[in-house]
mmCIF file of C-alpha atoms and ligand atoms in Angstrom:
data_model
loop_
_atom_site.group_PDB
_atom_site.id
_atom_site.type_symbol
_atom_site.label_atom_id
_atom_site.label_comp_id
_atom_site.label_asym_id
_atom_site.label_seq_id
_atom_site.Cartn_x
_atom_site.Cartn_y
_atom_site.Cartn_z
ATOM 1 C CA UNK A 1 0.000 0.000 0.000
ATOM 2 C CA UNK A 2 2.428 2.389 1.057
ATOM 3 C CA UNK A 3 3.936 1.910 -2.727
ATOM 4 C CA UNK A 4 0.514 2.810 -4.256
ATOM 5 C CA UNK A 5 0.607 5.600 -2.224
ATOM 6 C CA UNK A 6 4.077 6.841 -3.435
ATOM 7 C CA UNK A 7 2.728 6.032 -6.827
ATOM 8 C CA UNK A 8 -0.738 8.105 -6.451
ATOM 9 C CA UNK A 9 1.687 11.317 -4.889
ATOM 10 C CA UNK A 10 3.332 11.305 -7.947
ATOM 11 C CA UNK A 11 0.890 10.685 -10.336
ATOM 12 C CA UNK A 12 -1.598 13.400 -8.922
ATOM 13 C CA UNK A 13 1.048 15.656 -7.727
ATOM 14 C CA UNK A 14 -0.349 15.468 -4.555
ATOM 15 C CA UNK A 15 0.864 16.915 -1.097
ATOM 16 C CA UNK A 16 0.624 14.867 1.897
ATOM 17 C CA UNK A 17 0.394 16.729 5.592
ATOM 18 C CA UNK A 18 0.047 15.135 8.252
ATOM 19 C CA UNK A 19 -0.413 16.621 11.853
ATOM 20 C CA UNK A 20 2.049 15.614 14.826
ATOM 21 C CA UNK A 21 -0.582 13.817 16.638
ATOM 22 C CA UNK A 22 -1.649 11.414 13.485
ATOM 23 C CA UNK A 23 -0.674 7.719 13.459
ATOM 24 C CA UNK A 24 3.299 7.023 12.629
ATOM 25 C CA UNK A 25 2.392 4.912 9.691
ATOM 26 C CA UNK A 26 0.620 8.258 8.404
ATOM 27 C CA UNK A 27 3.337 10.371 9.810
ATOM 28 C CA UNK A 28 5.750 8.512 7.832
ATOM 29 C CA UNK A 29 4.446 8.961 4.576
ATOM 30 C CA UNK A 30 3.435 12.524 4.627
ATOM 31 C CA UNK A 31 5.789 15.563 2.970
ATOM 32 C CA UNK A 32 4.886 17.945 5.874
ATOM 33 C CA UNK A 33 4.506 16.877 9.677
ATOM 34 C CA UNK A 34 4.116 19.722 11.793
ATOM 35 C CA UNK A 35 1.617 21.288 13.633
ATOM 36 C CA UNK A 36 -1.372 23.621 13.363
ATOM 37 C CA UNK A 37 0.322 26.792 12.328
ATOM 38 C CA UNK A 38 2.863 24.190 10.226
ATOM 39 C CA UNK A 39 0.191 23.169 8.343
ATOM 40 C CA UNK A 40 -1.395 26.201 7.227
ATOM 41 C CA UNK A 41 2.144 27.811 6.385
ATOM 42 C CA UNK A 42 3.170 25.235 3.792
ATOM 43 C CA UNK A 43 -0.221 24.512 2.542
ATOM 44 C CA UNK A 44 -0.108 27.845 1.085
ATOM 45 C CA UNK A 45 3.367 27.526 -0.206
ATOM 46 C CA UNK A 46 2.690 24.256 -1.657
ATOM 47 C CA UNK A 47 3.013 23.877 -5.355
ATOM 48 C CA UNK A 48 0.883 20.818 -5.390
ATOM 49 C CA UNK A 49 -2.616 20.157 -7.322
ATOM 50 C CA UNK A 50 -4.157 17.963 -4.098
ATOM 51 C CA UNK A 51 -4.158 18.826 -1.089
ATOM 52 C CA UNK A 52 -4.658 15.570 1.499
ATOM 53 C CA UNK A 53 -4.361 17.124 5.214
ATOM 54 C CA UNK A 54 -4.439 13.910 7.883
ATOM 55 C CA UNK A 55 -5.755 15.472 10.615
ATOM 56 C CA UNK A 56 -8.778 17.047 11.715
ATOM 57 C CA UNK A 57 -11.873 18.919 9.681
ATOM 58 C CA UNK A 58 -10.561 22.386 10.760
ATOM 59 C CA UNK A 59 -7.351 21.598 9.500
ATOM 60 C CA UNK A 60 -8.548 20.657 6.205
ATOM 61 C CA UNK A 61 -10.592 24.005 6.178
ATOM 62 C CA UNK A 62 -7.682 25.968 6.674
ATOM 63 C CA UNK A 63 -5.871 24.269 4.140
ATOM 64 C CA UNK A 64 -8.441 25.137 1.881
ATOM 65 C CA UNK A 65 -9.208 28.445 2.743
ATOM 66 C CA UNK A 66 -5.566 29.293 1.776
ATOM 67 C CA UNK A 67 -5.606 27.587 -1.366
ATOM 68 C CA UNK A 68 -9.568 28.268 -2.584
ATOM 69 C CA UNK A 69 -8.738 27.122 -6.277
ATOM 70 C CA UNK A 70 -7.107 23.977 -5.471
ATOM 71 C CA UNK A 71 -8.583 20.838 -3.936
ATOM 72 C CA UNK A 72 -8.162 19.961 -0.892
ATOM 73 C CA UNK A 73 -9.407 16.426 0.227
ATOM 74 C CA UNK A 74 -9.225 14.869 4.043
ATOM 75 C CA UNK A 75 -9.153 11.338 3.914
ATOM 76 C CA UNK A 76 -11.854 10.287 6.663
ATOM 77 C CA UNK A 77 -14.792 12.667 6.347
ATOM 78 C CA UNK A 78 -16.278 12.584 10.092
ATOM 79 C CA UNK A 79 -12.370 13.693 11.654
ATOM 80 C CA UNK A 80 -13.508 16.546 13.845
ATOM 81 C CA UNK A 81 -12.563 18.428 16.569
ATOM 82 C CA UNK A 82 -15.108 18.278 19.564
ATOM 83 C CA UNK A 83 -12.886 21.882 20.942
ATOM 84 C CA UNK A 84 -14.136 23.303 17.814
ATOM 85 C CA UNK A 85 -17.105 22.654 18.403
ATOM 86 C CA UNK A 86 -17.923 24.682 21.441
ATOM 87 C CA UNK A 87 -17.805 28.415 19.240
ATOM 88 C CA UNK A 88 -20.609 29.505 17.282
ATOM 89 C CA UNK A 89 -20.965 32.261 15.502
ATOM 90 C CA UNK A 90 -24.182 33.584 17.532
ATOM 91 C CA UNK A 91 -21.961 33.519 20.291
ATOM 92 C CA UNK A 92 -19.249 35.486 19.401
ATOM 93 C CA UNK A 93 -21.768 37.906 18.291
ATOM 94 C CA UNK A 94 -23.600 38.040 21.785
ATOM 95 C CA UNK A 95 -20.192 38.534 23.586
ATOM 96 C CA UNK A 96 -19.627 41.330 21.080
ATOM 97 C CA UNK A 97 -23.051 42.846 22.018
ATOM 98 C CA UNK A 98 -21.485 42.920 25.499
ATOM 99 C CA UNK A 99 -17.922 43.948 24.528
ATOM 100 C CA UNK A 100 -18.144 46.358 21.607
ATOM 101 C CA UNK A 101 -14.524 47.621 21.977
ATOM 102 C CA UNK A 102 -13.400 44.166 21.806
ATOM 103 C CA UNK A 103 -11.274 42.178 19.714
ATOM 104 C CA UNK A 104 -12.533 38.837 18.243
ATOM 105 C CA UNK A 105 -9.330 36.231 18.209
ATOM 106 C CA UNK A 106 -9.844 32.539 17.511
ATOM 107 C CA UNK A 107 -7.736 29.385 17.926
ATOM 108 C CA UNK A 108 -7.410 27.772 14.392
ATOM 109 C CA UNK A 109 -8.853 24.698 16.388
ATOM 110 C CA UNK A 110 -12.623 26.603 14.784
ATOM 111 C CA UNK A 111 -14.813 25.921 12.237
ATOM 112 C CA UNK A 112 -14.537 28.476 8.739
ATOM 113 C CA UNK A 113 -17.901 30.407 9.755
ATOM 114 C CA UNK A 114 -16.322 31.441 13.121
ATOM 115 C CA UNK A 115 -12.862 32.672 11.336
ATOM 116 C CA UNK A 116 -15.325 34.186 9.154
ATOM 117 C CA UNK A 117 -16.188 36.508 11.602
ATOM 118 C CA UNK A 118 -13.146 36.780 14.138
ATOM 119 C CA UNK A 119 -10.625 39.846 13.680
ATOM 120 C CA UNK A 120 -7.892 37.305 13.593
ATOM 121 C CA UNK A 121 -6.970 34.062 14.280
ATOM 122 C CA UNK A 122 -4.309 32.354 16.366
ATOM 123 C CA UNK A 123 -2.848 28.425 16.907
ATOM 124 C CA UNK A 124 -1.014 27.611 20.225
ATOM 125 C CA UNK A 125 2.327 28.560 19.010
ATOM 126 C CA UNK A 126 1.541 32.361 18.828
ATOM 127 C CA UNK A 127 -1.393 33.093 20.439
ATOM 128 C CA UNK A 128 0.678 34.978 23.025
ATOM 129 C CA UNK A 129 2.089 36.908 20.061
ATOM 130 C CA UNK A 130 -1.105 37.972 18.024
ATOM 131 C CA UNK A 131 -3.302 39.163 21.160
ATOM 132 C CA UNK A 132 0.345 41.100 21.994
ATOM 133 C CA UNK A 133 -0.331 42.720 18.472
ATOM 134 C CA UNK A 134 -3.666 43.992 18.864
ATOM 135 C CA UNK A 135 -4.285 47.822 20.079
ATOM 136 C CA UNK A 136 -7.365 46.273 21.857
ATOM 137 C CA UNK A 137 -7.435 45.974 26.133
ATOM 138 C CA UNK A 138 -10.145 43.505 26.042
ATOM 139 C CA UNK A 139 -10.174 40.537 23.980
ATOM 140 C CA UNK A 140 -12.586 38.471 23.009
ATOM 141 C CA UNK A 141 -10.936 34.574 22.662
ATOM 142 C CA UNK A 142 -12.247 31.335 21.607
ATOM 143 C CA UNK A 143 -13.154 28.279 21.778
ATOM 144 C CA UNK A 144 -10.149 26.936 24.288
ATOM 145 C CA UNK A 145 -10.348 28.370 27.717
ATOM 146 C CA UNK A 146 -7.224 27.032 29.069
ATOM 147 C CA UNK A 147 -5.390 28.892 26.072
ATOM 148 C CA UNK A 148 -7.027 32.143 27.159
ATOM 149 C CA UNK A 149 -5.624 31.537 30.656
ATOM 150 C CA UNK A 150 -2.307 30.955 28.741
ATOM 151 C CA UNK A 151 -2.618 34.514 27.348
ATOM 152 C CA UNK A 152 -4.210 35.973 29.944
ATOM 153 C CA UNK A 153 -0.902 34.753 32.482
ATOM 154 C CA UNK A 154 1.424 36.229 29.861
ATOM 155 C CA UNK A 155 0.069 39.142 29.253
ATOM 156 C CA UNK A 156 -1.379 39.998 32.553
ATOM 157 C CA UNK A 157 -2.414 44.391 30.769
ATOM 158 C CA UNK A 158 -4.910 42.824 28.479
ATOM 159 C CA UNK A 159 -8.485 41.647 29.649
ATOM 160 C CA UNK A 160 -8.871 37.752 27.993
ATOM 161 C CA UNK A 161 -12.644 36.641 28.139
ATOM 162 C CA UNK A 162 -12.559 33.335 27.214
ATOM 163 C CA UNK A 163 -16.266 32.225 24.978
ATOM 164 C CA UNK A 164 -17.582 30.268 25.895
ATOM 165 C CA UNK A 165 -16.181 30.114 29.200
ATOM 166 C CA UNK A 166 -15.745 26.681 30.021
ATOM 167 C CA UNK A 167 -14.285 25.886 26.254
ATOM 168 C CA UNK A 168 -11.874 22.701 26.615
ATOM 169 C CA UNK A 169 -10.244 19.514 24.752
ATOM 170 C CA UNK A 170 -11.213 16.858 26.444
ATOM 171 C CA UNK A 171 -7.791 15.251 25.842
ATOM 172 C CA UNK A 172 -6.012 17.630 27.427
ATOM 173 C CA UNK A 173 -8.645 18.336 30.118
ATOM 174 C CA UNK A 174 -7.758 15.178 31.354
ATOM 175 C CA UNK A 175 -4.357 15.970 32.920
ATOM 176 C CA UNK A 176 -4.109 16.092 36.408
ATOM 177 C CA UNK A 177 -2.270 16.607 38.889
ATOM 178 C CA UNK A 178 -1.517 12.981 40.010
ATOM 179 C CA UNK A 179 0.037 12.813 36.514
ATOM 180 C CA UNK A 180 2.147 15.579 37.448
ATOM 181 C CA UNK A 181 3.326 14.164 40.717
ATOM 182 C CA UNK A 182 4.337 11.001 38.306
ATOM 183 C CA UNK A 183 6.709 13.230 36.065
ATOM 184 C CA UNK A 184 8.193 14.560 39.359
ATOM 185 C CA UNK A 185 8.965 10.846 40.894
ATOM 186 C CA UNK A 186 10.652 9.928 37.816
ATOM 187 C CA UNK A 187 12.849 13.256 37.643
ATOM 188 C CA UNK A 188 11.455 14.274 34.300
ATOM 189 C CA UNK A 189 10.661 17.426 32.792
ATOM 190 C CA UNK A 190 7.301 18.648 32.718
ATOM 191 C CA UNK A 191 6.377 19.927 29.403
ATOM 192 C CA UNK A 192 2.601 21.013 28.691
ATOM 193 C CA UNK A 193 0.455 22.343 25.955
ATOM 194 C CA UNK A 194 -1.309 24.955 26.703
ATOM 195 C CA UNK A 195 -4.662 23.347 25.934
ATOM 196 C CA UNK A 196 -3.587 21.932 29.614
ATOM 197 C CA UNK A 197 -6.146 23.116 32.301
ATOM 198 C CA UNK A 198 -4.355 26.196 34.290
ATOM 199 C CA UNK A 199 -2.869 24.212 37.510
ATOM 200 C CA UNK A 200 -1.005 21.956 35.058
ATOM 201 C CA UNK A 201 0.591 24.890 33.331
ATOM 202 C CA UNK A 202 1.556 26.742 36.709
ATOM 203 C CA UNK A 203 3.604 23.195 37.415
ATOM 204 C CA UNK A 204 5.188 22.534 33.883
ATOM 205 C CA UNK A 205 8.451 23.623 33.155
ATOM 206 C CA UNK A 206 7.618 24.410 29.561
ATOM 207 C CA UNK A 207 4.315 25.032 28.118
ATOM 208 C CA UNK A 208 4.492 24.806 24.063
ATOM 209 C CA UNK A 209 2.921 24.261 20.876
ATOM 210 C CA UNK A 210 3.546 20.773 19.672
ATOM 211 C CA UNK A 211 6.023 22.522 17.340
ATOM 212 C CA UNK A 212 7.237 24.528 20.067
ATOM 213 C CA UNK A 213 7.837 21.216 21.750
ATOM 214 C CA UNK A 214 10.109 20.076 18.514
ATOM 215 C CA UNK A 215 12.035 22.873 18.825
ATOM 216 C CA UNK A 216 13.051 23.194 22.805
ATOM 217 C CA UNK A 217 13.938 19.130 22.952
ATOM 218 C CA UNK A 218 16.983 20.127 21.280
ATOM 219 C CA UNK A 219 18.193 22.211 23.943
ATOM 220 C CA UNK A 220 18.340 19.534 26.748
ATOM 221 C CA UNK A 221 19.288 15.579 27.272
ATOM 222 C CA UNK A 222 16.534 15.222 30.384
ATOM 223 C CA UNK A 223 13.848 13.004 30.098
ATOM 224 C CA UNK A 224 10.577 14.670 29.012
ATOM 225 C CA UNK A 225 6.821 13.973 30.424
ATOM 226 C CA UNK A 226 4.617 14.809 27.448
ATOM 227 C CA UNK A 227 1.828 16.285 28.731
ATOM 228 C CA UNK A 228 -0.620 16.606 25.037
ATOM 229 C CA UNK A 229 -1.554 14.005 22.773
ATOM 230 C CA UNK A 230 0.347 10.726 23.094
ATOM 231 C CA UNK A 231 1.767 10.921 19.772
ATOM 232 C CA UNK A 232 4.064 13.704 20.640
ATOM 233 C CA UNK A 233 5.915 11.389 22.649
ATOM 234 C CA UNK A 234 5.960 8.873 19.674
ATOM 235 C CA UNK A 235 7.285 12.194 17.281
ATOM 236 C CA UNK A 236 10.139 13.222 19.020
ATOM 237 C CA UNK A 237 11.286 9.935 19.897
ATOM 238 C CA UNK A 238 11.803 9.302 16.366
ATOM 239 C CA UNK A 239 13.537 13.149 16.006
ATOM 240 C CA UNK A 240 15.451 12.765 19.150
ATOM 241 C CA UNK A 241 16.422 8.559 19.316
ATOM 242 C CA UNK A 242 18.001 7.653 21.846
ATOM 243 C CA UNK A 243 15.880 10.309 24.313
ATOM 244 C CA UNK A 244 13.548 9.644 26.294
ATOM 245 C CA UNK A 245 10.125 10.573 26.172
ATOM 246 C CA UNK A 246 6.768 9.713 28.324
ATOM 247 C CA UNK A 247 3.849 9.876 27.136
ATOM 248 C CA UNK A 248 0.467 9.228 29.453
ATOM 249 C CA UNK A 249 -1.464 6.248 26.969
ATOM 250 C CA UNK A 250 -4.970 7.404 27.737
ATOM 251 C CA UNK A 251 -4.435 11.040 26.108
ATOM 252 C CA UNK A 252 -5.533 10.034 22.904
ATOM 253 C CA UNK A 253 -7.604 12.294 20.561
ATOM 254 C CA UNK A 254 -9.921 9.896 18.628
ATOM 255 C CA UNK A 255 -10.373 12.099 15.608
ATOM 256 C CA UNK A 256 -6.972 11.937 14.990
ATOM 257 C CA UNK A 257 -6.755 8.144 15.198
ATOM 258 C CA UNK A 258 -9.576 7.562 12.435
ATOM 259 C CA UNK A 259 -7.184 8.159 9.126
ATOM 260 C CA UNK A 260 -5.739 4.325 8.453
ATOM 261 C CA UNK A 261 -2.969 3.896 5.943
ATOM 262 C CA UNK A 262 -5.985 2.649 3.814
ATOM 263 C CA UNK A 263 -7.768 5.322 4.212
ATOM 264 C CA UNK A 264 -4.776 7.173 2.581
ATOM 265 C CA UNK A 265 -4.791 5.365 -0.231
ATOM 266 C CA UNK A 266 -8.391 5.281 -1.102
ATOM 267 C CA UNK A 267 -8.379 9.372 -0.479
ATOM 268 C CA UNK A 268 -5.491 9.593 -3.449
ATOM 269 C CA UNK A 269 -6.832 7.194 -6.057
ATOM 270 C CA UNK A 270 -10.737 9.321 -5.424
ATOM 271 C CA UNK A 271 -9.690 12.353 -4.580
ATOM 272 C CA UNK A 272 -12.084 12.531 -2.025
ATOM 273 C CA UNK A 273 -13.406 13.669 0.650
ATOM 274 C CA UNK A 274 -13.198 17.169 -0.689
ATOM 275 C CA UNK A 275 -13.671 20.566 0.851
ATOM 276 C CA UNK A 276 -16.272 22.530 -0.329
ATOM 277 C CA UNK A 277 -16.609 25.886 1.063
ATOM 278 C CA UNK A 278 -19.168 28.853 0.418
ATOM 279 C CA UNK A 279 -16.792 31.486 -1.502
ATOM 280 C CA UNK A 280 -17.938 34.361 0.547
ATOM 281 C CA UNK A 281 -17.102 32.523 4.045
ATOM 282 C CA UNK A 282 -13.768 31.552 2.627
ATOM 283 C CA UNK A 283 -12.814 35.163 1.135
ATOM 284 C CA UNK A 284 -13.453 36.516 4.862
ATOM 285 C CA UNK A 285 -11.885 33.647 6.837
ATOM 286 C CA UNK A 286 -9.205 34.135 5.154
ATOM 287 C CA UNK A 287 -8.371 37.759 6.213
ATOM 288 C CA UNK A 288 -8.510 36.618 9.749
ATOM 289 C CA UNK A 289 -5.810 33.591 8.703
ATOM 290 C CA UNK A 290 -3.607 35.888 6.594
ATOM 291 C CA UNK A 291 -3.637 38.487 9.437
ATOM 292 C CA UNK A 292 -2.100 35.451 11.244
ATOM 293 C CA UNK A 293 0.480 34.627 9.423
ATOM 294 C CA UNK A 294 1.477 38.168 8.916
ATOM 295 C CA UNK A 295 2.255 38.398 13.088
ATOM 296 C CA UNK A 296 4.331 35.125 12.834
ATOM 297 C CA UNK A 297 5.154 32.353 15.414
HETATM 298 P P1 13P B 1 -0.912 22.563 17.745
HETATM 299 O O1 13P B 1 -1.336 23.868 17.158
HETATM 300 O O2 13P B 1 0.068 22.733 18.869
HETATM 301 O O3 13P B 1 -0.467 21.630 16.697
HETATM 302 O O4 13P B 1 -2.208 21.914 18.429
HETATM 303 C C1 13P B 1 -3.345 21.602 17.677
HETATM 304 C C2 13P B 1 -4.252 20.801 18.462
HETATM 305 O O5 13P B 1 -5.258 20.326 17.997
HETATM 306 C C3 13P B 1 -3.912 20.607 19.853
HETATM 307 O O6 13P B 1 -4.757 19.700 20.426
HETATM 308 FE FE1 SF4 B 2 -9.260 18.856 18.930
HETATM 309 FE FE2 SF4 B 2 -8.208 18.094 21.258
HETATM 310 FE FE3 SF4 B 2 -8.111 16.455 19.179
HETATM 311 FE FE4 SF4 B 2 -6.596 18.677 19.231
HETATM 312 S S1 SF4 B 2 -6.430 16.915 20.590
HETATM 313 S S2 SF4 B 2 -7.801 17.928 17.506
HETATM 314 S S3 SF4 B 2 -7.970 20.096 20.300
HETATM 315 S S4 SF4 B 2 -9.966 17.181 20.237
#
């Protein structure tokens, strides 16, 4: 299969991304791993005719937002994110009825009609860095609470009000504080997303991006506690062999687990499932992306 799937690449000229929590087998034959921000970056740099983003719907979205005269395909249709899910658009525009002088910023984890309506948009590696941006004292921020405490710790002048307010993943909600105790016994560096509920961020030593993650295990030999998705762990053991990395088994996002190596295959030979936008959501989505990627990680 995994010939067949060099074959399709070639044949289609077809881009494969994958995100850093998808299965290995999928990591391993994709032409971009990375994360969120990753994605979006080199899906609009990509020369390709196909798009196929293994991840999640939003992902997909983004990709094709970005490129709205290309097609992009995701190879298991139902791959959502149930963190996305918690923002509507009728509730950023109550919170706006309460905050006029707000800014709207929104964690890429969305769906395109929020971006659609958002000022901007932001992914865990520089959310810190686009609210910084804004002229705006009050900020509007959605749909991950614990990444508006994130912001709101690091930039303690700005007012974050997190919509709704009790936005989570339920992957990372599911840290806690026993695990952290565990990292400690072992001696190991405590390194968090910042999807993490607060009290596991005030422990870690680190709190990153999964790319941000990538990045700072160069610049130490100690033995890491991953405390995100359990494929991190699996990642940057095969960046950094030889290292060692925990992982906690029962973080596992189940939307990211759906794409087999099968379902790879069958999304390059059909070129489906494909992502089908309305024109004017996309045009004004993608202001709030561009925006973005014009503040930088
Ligand atoms: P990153 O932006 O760090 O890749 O995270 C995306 C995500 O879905 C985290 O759960
Ligand atoms: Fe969404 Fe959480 Fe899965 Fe990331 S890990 S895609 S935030 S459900």
């Amino acid at each position: 299969m995994e010939t067949e799937i060099r074959a399709l690449k070639t044949l289609k000229n077809a881009t494969v991304m994958a995100h850093n929590y998808q299965p290995m087998e999928i990591q391993a034959l994709a032409d971009v791993v990375g994360d969120s921000l990753e994605l979006a970056a080199k899906a609009k740099a990509t020369g390709a005719d196909l798009i196929v983003i293994c991840g999640v719907r939003f992902m997909a979205e983004t990709a094709k937002i970005l490129n709205p005269d290309r097609k992009v395909i995701i190879p298991v249709e139902d791959a959502g994110c149930p963190l996305a899910d918690f923002l509507t658009p009728d509730l950023i525009r109550a919170a706006k009825e309460r905050h006029p002088d707000a800014a709207v910023v929104v964690y890429v984890n969305s769906t395109a009609e929020v971006k659609a309506i958002a000022d901007i948009t932001c992914t865990s590696a520089n959310a810190v860095r686009v609210v910084a941006s804004l002229p705006n004292d009050t900020i509007l921020f959605g749909p991950d609470a614990n990444l508006a405490a994130y912001v709101q710790r690091e930039l303690p002048g700005k007012t974050i009000i997190p919509v709704p307010p009790g936005g989570h993943c339920y992957v990372h909600a599911g840290f806690t504080l026993a695990d952290v105790e565990a990292a400690r016994r072992r001696g190991d560096m405590i390194v968090c997303h910042p999807e993490c509920p607060p009290e596991i961020q005030e422990q870690a030593d680190l709190v990153a991006s999964t790319s941000g993650m990538v990045r700072s295990a160069a610049g130490t030999d100690r033995s890491w506690s991953i405390f995100t998705e359990r494929e991190m762990a699996a990642r940057l053991r095969v960046l950094y062999p030889g290292r060692v990395f925990y992982e906690k088994p029962e973080a596992v996002c189940a939307d990211m687990k759906k794409t087999s190596v099968a379902d790879l295959r069958r999304a390059l030979d059909r070129e489906e499932h494909e992502i089908v936008l309305p024109r004017e959501v996309m045009d004004r989505a993608r202001r709030s992306i561009e925006r973005m990627i014009a503040v930088g990680a």
